[in-house]
Coordinates of C-alpha atoms (C1' of nucleotides) and ligand atoms in Angstrom, one line a residue:
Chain A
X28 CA 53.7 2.7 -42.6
X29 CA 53.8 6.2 -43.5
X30 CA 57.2 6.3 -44.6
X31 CA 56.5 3.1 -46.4
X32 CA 53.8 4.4 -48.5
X33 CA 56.3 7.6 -49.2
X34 CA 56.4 9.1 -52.6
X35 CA 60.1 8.8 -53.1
X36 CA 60.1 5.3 -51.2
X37 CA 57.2 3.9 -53.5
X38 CA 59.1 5.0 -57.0
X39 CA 62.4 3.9 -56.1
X40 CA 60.6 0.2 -55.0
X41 CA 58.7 0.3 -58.6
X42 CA 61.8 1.1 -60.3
X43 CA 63.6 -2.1 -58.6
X44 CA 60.5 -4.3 -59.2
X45 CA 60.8 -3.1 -63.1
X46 CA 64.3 -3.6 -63.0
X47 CA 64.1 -7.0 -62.3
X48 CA 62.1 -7.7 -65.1
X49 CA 60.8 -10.8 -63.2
X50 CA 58.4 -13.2 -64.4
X51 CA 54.6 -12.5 -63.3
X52 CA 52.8 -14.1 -60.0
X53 CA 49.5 -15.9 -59.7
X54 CA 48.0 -13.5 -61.3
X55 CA 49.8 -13.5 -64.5
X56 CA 50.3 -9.8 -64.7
X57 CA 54.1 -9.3 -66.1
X58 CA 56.3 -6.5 -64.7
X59 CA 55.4 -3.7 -67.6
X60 CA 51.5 -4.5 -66.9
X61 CA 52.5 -3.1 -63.5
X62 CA 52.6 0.8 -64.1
X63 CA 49.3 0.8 -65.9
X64 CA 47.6 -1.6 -63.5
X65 CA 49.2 1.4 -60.8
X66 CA 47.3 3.8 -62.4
X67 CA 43.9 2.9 -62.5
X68 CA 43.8 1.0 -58.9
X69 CA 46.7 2.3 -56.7
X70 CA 44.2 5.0 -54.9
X71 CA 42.4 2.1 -53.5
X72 CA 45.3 -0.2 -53.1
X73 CA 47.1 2.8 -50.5
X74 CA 43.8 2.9 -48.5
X75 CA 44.1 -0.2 -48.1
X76 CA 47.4 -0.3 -47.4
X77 CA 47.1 2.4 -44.7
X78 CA 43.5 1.1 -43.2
X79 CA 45.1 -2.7 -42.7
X80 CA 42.6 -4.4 -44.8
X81 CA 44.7 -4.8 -47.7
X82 CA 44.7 -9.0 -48.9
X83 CA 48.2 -10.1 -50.6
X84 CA 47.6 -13.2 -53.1
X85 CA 49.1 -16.4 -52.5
X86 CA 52.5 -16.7 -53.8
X87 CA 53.1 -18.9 -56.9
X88 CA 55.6 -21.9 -56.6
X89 CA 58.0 -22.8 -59.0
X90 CA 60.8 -25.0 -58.9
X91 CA 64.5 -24.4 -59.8
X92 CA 67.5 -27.4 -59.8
X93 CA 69.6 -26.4 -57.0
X94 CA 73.4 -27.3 -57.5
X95 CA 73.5 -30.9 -55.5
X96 CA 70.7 -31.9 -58.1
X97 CA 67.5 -31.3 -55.4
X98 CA 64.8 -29.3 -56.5
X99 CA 64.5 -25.1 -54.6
X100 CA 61.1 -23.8 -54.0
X101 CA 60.2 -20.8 -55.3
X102 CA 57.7 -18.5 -54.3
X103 CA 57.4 -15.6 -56.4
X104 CA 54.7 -12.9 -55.1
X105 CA 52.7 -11.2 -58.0
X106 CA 54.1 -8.3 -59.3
X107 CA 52.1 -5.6 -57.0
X108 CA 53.3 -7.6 -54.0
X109 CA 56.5 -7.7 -55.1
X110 CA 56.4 -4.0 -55.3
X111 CA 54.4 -3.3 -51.8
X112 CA 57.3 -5.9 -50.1
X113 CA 60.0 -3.8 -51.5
X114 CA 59.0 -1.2 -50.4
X115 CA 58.9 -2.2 -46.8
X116 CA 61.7 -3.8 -47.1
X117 CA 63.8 -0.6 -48.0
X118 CA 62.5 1.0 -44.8
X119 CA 62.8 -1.8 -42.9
X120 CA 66.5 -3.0 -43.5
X121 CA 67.4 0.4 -42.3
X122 CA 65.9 0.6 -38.8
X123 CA 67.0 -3.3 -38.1
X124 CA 70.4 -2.2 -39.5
X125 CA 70.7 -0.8 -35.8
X126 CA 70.0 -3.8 -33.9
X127 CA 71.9 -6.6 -36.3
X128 CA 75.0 -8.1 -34.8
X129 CA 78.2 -6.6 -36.3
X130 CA 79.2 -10.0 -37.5
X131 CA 76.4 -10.8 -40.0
X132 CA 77.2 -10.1 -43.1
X133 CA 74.5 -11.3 -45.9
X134 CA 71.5 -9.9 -46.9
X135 CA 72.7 -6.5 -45.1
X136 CA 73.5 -2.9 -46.9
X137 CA 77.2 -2.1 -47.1
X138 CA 78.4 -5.7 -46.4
X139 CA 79.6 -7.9 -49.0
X140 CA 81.6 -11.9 -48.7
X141 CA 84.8 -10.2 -48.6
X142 CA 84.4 -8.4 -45.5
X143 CA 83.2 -11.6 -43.9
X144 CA 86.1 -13.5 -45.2
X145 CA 88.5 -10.8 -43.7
X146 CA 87.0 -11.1 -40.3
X147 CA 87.3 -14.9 -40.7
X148 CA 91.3 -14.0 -41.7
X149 CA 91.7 -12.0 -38.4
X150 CA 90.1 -14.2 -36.1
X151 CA 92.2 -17.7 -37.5
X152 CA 95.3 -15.3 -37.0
X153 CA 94.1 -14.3 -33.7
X154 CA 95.1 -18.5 -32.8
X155 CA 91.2 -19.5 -33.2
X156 CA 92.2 -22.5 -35.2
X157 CA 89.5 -24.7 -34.6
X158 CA 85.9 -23.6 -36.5
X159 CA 82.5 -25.0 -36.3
X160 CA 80.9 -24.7 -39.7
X161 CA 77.0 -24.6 -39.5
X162 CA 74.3 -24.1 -42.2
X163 CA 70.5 -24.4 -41.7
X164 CA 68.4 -27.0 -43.8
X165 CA 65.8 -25.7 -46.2
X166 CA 66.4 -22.2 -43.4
X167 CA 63.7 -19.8 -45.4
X168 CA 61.1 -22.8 -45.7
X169 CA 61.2 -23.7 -42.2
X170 CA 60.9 -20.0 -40.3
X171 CA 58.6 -20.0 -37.7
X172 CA 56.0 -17.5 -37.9
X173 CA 55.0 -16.9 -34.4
X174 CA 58.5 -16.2 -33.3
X175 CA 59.3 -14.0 -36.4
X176 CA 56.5 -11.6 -35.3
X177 CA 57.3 -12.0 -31.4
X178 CA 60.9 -10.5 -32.5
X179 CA 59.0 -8.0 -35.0
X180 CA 56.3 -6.9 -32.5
X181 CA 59.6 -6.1 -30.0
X182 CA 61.1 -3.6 -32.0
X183 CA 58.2 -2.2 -34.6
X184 CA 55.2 -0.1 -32.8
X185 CA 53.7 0.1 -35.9
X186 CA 50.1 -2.2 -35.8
X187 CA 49.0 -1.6 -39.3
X188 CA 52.9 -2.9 -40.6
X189 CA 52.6 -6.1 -38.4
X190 CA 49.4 -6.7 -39.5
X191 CA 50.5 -6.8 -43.7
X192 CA 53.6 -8.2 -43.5
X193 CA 51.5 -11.1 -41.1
X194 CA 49.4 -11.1 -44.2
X195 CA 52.4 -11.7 -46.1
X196 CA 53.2 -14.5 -44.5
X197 CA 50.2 -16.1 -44.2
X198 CA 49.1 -15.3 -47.6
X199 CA 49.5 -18.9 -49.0
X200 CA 50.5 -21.0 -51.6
X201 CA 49.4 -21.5 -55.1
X202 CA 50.8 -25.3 -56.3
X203 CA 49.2 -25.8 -60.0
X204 CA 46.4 -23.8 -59.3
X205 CA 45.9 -25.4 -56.0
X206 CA 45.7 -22.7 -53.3
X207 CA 47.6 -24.1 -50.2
X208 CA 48.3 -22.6 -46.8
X209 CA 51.4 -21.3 -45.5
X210 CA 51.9 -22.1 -41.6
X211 CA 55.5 -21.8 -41.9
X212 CA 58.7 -20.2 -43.7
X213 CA 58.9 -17.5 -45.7
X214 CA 59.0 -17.3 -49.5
X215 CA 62.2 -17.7 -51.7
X216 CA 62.0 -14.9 -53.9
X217 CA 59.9 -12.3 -52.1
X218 CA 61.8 -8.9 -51.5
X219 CA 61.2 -8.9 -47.7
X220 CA 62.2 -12.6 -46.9
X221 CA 66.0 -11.9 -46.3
X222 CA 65.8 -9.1 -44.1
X223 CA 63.0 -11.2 -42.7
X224 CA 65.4 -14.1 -41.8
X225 CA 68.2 -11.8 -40.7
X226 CA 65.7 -10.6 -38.1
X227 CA 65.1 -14.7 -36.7
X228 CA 68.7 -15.5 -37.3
X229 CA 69.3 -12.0 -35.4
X230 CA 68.2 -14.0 -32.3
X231 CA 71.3 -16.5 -32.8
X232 CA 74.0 -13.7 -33.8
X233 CA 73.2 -12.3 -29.9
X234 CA 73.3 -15.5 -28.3
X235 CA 76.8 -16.3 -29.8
X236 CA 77.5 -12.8 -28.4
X237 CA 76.2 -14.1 -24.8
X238 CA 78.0 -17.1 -25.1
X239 CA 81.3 -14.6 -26.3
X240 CA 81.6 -17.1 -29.3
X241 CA 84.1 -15.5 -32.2
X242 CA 81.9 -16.3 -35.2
X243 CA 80.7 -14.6 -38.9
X244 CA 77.3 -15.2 -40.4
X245 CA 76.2 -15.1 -43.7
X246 CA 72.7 -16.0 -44.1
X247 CA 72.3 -19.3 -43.0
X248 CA 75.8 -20.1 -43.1
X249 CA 78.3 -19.5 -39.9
X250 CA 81.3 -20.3 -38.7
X251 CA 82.1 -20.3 -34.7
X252 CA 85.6 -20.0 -33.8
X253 CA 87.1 -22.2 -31.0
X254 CA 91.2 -22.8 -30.0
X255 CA 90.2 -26.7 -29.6
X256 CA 88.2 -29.8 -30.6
X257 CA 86.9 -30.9 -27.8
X258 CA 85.3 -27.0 -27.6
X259 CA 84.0 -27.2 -31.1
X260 CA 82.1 -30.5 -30.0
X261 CA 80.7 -28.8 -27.0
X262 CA 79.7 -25.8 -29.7
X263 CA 78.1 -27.7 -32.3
X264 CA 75.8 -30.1 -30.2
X265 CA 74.6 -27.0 -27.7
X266 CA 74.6 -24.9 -31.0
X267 CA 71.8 -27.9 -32.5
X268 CA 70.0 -27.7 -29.2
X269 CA 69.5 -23.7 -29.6
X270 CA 68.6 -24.1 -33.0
X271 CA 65.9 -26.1 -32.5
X272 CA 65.0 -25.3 -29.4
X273 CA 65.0 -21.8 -29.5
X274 CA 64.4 -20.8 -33.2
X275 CA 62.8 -24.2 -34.4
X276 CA 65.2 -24.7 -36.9
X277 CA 67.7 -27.2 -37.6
X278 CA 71.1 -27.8 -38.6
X279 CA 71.8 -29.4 -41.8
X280 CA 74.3 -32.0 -40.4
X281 CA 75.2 -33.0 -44.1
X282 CA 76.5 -29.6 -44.3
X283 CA 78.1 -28.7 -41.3
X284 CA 81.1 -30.0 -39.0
X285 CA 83.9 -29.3 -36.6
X286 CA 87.3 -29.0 -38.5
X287 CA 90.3 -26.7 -39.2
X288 CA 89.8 -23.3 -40.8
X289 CA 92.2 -24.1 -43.3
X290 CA 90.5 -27.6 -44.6
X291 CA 87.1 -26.1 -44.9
X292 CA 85.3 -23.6 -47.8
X293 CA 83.2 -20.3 -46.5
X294 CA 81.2 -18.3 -49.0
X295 CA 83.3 -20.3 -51.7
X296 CA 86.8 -19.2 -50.3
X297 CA 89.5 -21.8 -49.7
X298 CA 91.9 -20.7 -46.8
X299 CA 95.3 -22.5 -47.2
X300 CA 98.5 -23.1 -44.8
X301 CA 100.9 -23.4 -48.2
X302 CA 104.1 -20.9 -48.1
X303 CA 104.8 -18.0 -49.5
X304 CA 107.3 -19.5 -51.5
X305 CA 105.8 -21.7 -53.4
X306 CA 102.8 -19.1 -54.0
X307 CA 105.2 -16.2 -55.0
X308 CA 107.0 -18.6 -57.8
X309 CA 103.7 -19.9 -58.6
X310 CA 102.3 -16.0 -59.5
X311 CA 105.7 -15.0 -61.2
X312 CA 105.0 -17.6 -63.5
X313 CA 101.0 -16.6 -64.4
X314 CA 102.6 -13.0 -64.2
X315 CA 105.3 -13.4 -67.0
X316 CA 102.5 -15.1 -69.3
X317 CA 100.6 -12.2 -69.0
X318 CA 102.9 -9.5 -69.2
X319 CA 105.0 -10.8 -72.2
X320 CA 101.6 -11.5 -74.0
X321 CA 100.0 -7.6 -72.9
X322 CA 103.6 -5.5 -73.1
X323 CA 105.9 -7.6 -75.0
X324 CA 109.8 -7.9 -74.0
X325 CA 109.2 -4.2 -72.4
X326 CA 107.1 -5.1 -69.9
X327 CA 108.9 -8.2 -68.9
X328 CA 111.6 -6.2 -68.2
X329 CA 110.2 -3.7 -66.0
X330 CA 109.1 -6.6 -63.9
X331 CA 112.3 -8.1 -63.6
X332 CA 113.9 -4.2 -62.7
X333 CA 110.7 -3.8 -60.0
X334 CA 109.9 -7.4 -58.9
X335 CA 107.1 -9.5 -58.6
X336 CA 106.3 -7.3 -55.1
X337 CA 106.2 -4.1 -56.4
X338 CA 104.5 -4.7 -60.0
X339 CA 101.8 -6.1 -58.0
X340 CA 101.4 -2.8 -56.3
X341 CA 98.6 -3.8 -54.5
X342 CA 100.5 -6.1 -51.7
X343 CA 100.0 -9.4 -50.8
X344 CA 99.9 -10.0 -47.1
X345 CA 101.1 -12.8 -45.1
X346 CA 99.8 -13.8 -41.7
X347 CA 101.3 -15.2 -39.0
X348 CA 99.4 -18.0 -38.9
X349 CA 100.5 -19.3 -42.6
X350 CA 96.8 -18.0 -43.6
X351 CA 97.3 -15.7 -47.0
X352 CA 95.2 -13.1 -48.4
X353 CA 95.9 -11.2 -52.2
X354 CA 94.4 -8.3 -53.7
X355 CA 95.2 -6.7 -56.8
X356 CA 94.2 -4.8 -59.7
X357 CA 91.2 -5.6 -61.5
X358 CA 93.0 -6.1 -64.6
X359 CA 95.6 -8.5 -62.9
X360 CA 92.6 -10.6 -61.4
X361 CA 91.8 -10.8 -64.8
X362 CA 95.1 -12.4 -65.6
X363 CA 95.1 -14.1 -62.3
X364 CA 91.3 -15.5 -62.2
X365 CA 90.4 -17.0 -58.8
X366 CA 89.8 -20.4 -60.1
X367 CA 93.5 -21.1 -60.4
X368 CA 93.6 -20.2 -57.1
X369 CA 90.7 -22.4 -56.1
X370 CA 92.1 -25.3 -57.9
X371 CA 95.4 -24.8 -56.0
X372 CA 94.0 -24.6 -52.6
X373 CA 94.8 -21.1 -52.2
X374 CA 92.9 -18.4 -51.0
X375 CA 91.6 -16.4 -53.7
X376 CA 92.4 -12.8 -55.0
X377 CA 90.2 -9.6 -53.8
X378 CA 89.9 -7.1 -56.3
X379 CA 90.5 -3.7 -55.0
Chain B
dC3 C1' 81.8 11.6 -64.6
dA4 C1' 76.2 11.2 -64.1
dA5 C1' 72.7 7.7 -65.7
dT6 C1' 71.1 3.2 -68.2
dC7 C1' 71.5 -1.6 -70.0
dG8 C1' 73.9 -6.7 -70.3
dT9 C1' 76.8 -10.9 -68.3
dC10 C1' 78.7 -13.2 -64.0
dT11 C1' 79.9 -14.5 -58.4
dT12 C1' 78.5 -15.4 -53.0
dA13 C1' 74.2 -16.8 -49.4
Chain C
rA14 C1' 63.6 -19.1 -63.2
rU15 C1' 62.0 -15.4 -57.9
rA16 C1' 64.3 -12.3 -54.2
rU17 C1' 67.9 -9.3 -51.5
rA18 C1' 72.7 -7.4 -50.7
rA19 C1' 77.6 -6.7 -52.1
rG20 C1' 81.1 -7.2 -55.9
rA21 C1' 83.3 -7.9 -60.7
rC22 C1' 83.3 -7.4 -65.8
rG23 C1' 81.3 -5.6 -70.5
rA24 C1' 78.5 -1.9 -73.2
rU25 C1' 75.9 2.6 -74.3
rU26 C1' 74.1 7.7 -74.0
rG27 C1' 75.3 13.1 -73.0
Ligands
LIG402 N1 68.0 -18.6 -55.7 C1 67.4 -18.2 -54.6 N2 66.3 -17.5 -54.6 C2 65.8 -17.0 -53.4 N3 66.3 -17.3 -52.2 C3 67.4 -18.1 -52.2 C4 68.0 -18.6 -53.3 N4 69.1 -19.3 -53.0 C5 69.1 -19.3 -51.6 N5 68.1 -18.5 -51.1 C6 67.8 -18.3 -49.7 C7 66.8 -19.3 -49.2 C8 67.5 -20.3 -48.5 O1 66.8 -21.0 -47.5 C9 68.7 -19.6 -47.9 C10 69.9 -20.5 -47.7 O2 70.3 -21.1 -48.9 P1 70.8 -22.6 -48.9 O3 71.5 -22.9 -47.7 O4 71.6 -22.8 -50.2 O5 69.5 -23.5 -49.1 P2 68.5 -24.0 -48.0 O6 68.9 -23.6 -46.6 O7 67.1 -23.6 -48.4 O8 68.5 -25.6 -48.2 P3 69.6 -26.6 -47.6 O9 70.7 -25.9 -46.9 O10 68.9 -27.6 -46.8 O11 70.2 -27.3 -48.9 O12 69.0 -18.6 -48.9
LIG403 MG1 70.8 -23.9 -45.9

DNA sequence: CAATCGTCTTA
RNA sequence: AUAUAAGACGAUUG
């Protein structure tokens, strides 16, 4: 709590909150109202905040189209809790960045898709050619509260930081300008909910461990890795039992099944068994569009004098089990965009 | 090469 | 029309 309510700690959350420039909370108050709103009230606010009786508003919903044409529910905190959150959540995403499995990959500091997606490479080489893809239905709506503090109270000594970010999640609510409670879930668009459900799903990450499951999480979404069918079965249906049992959660069957690595999409990558062949004619093609319209005759030449390999100069790498990754230059991506490769089946192209 | 804005992607 | 993290691109100021 002390460190949360650090000088340094608190300006850097403002500056993110102002940032944003996110729209305003129950209490209408939009993110430049903030600073001025600070100065006249935030003496009382950090006693508060330090003697635990601090009350959060209710969080106000709003609802956005989500990409399969459902609705996503919002809750956007006011703009002071939004602030207060962040700034917990900056001290807190550093001491859970201890405990968190090495195989998680969203919502964490220093981790980004691509690293997940070359751990997913490795492991498919490694002959782990049967995956069990898994994601959660409505996952931040449906977190349980009592086991979320359970696992908080476990690591966090600190009774005053239990007791707000409790308040947090019970602070309720607000569905046109009806106040509603909130028994479960935490709120889409609050700056502490992903480290939040990184600490539930945190549970899972070590059972897999246990279990010594290969697997990759991101977010809600995780692949297990098994050398057969009949394993992947066994995986998914004790995988379902754990997730409700354990974290009562549950897998959203629409979007998870037991397949090959190469027929299935993770964190919108395609992974393909296609040659090299056919992939090496099909990039000297895109590559001699671009070049003769950048550099002219010239530079068509040089490629033909250095070859497709070398011009690249970033490598392409082949795996042994047919599974292809690319990088190259920013500016050949450019030339090279991933959705060809997306709408060929082929793996796409990290930048490096 | 330090900082600040803007667009976009993944969950 | 919110949040976090990573990344890409574009622009600007010294
Ligand atoms: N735009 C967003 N704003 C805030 N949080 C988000 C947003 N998109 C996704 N999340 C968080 C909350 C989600 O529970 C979590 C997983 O996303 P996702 O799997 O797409 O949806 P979901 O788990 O809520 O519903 P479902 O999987 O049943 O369609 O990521
Ligand atoms: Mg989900």
């Amino acid at each position: 709590m002390v460190r949360v309510l650090d000088r340094n700690n608190l300006i850097r959350a403002l500056k993110q909150v102002q940032r944003n420039k996110g729209a305003a909370g129950v209490d209408s108050m939009t993110v430049d109202e903030l600073l001025d709103f600070l100065k006249q009230h935030w003496s009382k606010i950090r006693q508060q905040l330090a003697e635990g009786t601090y009350q959060s508003k209710p969080v106000l919903r709003v609802e956005i189209p989500k990409p399969d044409g459902r609705k996503r529910k919002l809750g956007i905190p006011t703009a002071l809790d939004r602030l207060i959150q962040q700034a917990i959540a900056q001290i807190m995403q550093e001491e859970w960045e201890v405990d968190f499995h090495n195989n998680s990959y969203g919502f964490r500091p220093r981790r980004n898709a691509h690293q997940a997606i070359g751990y997913v490479q490795d492991t498919i080489r490694e002959g782990y050619n049967w995956v069990v893809d898994c994601d959660l239905e409505a996952f931040f709506d449906k977190v349980n509260h009592d086991l979320l503090m359970t696992q908080l109270k476990a690591h966090h000594k600190d009774d005053m930081l239990l007791r707000l970010i409790n308040r947090y999640l019970k602070a309720g609510v607000c569905i046109n300008g009806i106040k509603q409670a909130s028994l479960k879930g935490v709120p889409q668009g609050a700056p502490l909910s992903p480290v939040l459900s990184n600490v539930v799903l945190n549970n899972l990450d070590w059972e897999l461990e246990k279990r010594q499951l290969r697997f990759a999480r991101y977010a809600d979404d995780f692949m297990v890795f098994v050398k057969s069918e009949t394993a992947g079965k066994r995986v998914m249906s004790s995988l379902q039992r754990f997730v409700g049992a354990s974290l009562r959660l549950t897998v959203n069957t629409q979007k998870s099944a037991v397949g090959r690595p190469w027929e299935c999409n993770f964190l919108g990558f395609t992974f393909s068994r296609r040659g090299l062949r056919d992939l090496d004619k099909w990039i000297r093609r895109r590559l001699r569009c671009y070049i003769l319209k950048r550099w002219g005759s010239k530079g068509y030449r040089m490629l033909r004098r250095l070859g497709v390999d070398r011009f690249l100069a970033w490598n392409t790498a082949k795996s042994a089990h047919g599974v292809w990754r690319l990088s190259g230059s920013p500016a050949l991506t450019r030339a090279l965009p991933n959705r060809y490769f997306r709408n060929l089946g082929l793996p796409e192209m990290a930048t490096r």
